[in-house]
mmCIF file of C-alpha atoms in Angstrom:
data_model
loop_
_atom_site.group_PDB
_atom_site.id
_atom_site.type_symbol
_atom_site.label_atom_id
_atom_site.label_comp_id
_atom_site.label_asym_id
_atom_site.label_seq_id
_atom_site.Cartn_x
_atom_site.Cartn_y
_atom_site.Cartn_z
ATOM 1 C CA UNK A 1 -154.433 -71.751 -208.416
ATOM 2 C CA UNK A 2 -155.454 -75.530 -207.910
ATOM 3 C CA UNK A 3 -153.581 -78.273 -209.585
ATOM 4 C CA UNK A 4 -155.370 -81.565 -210.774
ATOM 5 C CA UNK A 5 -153.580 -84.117 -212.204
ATOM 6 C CA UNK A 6 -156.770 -86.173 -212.917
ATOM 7 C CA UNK A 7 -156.145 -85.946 -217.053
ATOM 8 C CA UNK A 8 -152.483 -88.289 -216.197
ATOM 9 C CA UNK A 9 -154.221 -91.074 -214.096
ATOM 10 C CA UNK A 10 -156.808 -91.731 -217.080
ATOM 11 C CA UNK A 11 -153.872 -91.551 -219.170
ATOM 12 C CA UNK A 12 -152.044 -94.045 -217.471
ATOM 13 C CA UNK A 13 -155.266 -96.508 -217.462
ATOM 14 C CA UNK A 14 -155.351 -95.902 -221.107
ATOM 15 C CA UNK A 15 -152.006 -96.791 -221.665
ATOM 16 C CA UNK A 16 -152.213 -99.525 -218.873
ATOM 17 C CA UNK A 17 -149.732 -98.340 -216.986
ATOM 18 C CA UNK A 18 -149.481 -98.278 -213.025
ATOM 19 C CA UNK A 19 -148.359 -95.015 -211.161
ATOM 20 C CA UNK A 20 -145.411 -97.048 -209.700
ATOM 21 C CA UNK A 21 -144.123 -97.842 -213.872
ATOM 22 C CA UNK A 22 -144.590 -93.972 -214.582
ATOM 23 C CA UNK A 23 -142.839 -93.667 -211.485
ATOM 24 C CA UNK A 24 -139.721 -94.888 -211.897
ATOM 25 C CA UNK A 25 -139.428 -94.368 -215.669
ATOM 26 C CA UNK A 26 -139.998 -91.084 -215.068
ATOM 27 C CA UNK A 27 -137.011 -91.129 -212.450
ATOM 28 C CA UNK A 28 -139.403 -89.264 -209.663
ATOM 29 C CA UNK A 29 -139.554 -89.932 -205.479
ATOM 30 C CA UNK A 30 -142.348 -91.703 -203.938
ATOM 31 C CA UNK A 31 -142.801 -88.253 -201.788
ATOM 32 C CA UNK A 32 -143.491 -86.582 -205.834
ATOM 33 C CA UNK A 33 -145.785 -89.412 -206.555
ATOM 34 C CA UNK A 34 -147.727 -88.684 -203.130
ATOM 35 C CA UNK A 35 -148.093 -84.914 -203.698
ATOM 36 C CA UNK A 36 -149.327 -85.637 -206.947
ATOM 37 C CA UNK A 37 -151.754 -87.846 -205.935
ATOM 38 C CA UNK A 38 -153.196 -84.894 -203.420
ATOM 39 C CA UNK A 39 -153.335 -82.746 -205.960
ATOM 40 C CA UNK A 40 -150.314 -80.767 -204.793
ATOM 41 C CA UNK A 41 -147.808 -78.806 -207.149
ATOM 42 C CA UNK A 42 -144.350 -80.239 -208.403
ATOM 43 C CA UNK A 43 -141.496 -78.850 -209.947
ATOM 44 C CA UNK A 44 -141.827 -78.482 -214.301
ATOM 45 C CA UNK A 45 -138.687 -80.600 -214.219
ATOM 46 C CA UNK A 46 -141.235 -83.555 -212.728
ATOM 47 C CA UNK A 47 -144.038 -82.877 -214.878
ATOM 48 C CA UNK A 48 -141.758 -82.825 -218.266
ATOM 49 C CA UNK A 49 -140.180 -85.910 -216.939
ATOM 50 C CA UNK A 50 -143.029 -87.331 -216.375
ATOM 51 C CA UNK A 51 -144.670 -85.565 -219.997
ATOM 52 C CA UNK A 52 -141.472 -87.606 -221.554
ATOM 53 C CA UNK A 53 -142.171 -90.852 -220.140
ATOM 54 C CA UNK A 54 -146.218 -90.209 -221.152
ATOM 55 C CA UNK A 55 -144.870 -89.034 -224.774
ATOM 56 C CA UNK A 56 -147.392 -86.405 -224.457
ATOM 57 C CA UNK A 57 -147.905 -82.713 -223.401
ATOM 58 C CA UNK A 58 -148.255 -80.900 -220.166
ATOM 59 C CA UNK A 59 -151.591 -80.083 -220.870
ATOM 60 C CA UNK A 60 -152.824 -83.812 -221.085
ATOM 61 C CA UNK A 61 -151.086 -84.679 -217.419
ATOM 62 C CA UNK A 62 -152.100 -81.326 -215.443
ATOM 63 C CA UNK A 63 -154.967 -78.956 -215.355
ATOM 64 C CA UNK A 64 -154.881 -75.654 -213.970
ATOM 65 C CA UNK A 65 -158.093 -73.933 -212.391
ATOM 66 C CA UNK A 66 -158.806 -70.517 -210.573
ATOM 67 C CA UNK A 67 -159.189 -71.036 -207.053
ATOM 68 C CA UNK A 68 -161.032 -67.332 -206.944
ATOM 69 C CA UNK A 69 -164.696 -66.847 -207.582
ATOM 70 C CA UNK A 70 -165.185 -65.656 -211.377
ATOM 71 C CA UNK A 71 -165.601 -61.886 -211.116
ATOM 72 C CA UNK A 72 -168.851 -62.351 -213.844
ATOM 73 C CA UNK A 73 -170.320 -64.716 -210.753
ATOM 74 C CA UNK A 74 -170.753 -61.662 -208.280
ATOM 75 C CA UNK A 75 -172.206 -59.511 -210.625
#
């Protein structure tokens, strides 16, 4: 499963708000932030804080995706 946390960077232009803000009202490391930012997975408890902070849901700061070819595609 890859993680991209593309949808919570153009949410924090929108709201025009740098990473380093979200950061630390959030309460996360600068290691989180840098995992994040290579599209690397973090704990729920990060991405609620973070979902908190964002007053939004985990859906509009993370997207799942299938690293596995679609079955229908080798058909």
């Amino acid at each position: 499963m890859a993680v991209s946390y593309n949808r919570l960077w153009k949410l924090l232009i929108d709201k025009g708000m740098t990473k380093t803000e979200m950061r630390k009202a959030a309460g996360i490391s600068t290691n989180v932030l840098a995992k994040m930012g290579k599209n690397k997975t973090v704990s729920m408890d990060t991405l609620a804080r973070i979902a908190a902070v964002m007053e939004c849901g985990l859906d509009d700061i993370v997207e799942l995706t299938s690293d596995r070819k679609d079955v229908r595609d080798e058909i």
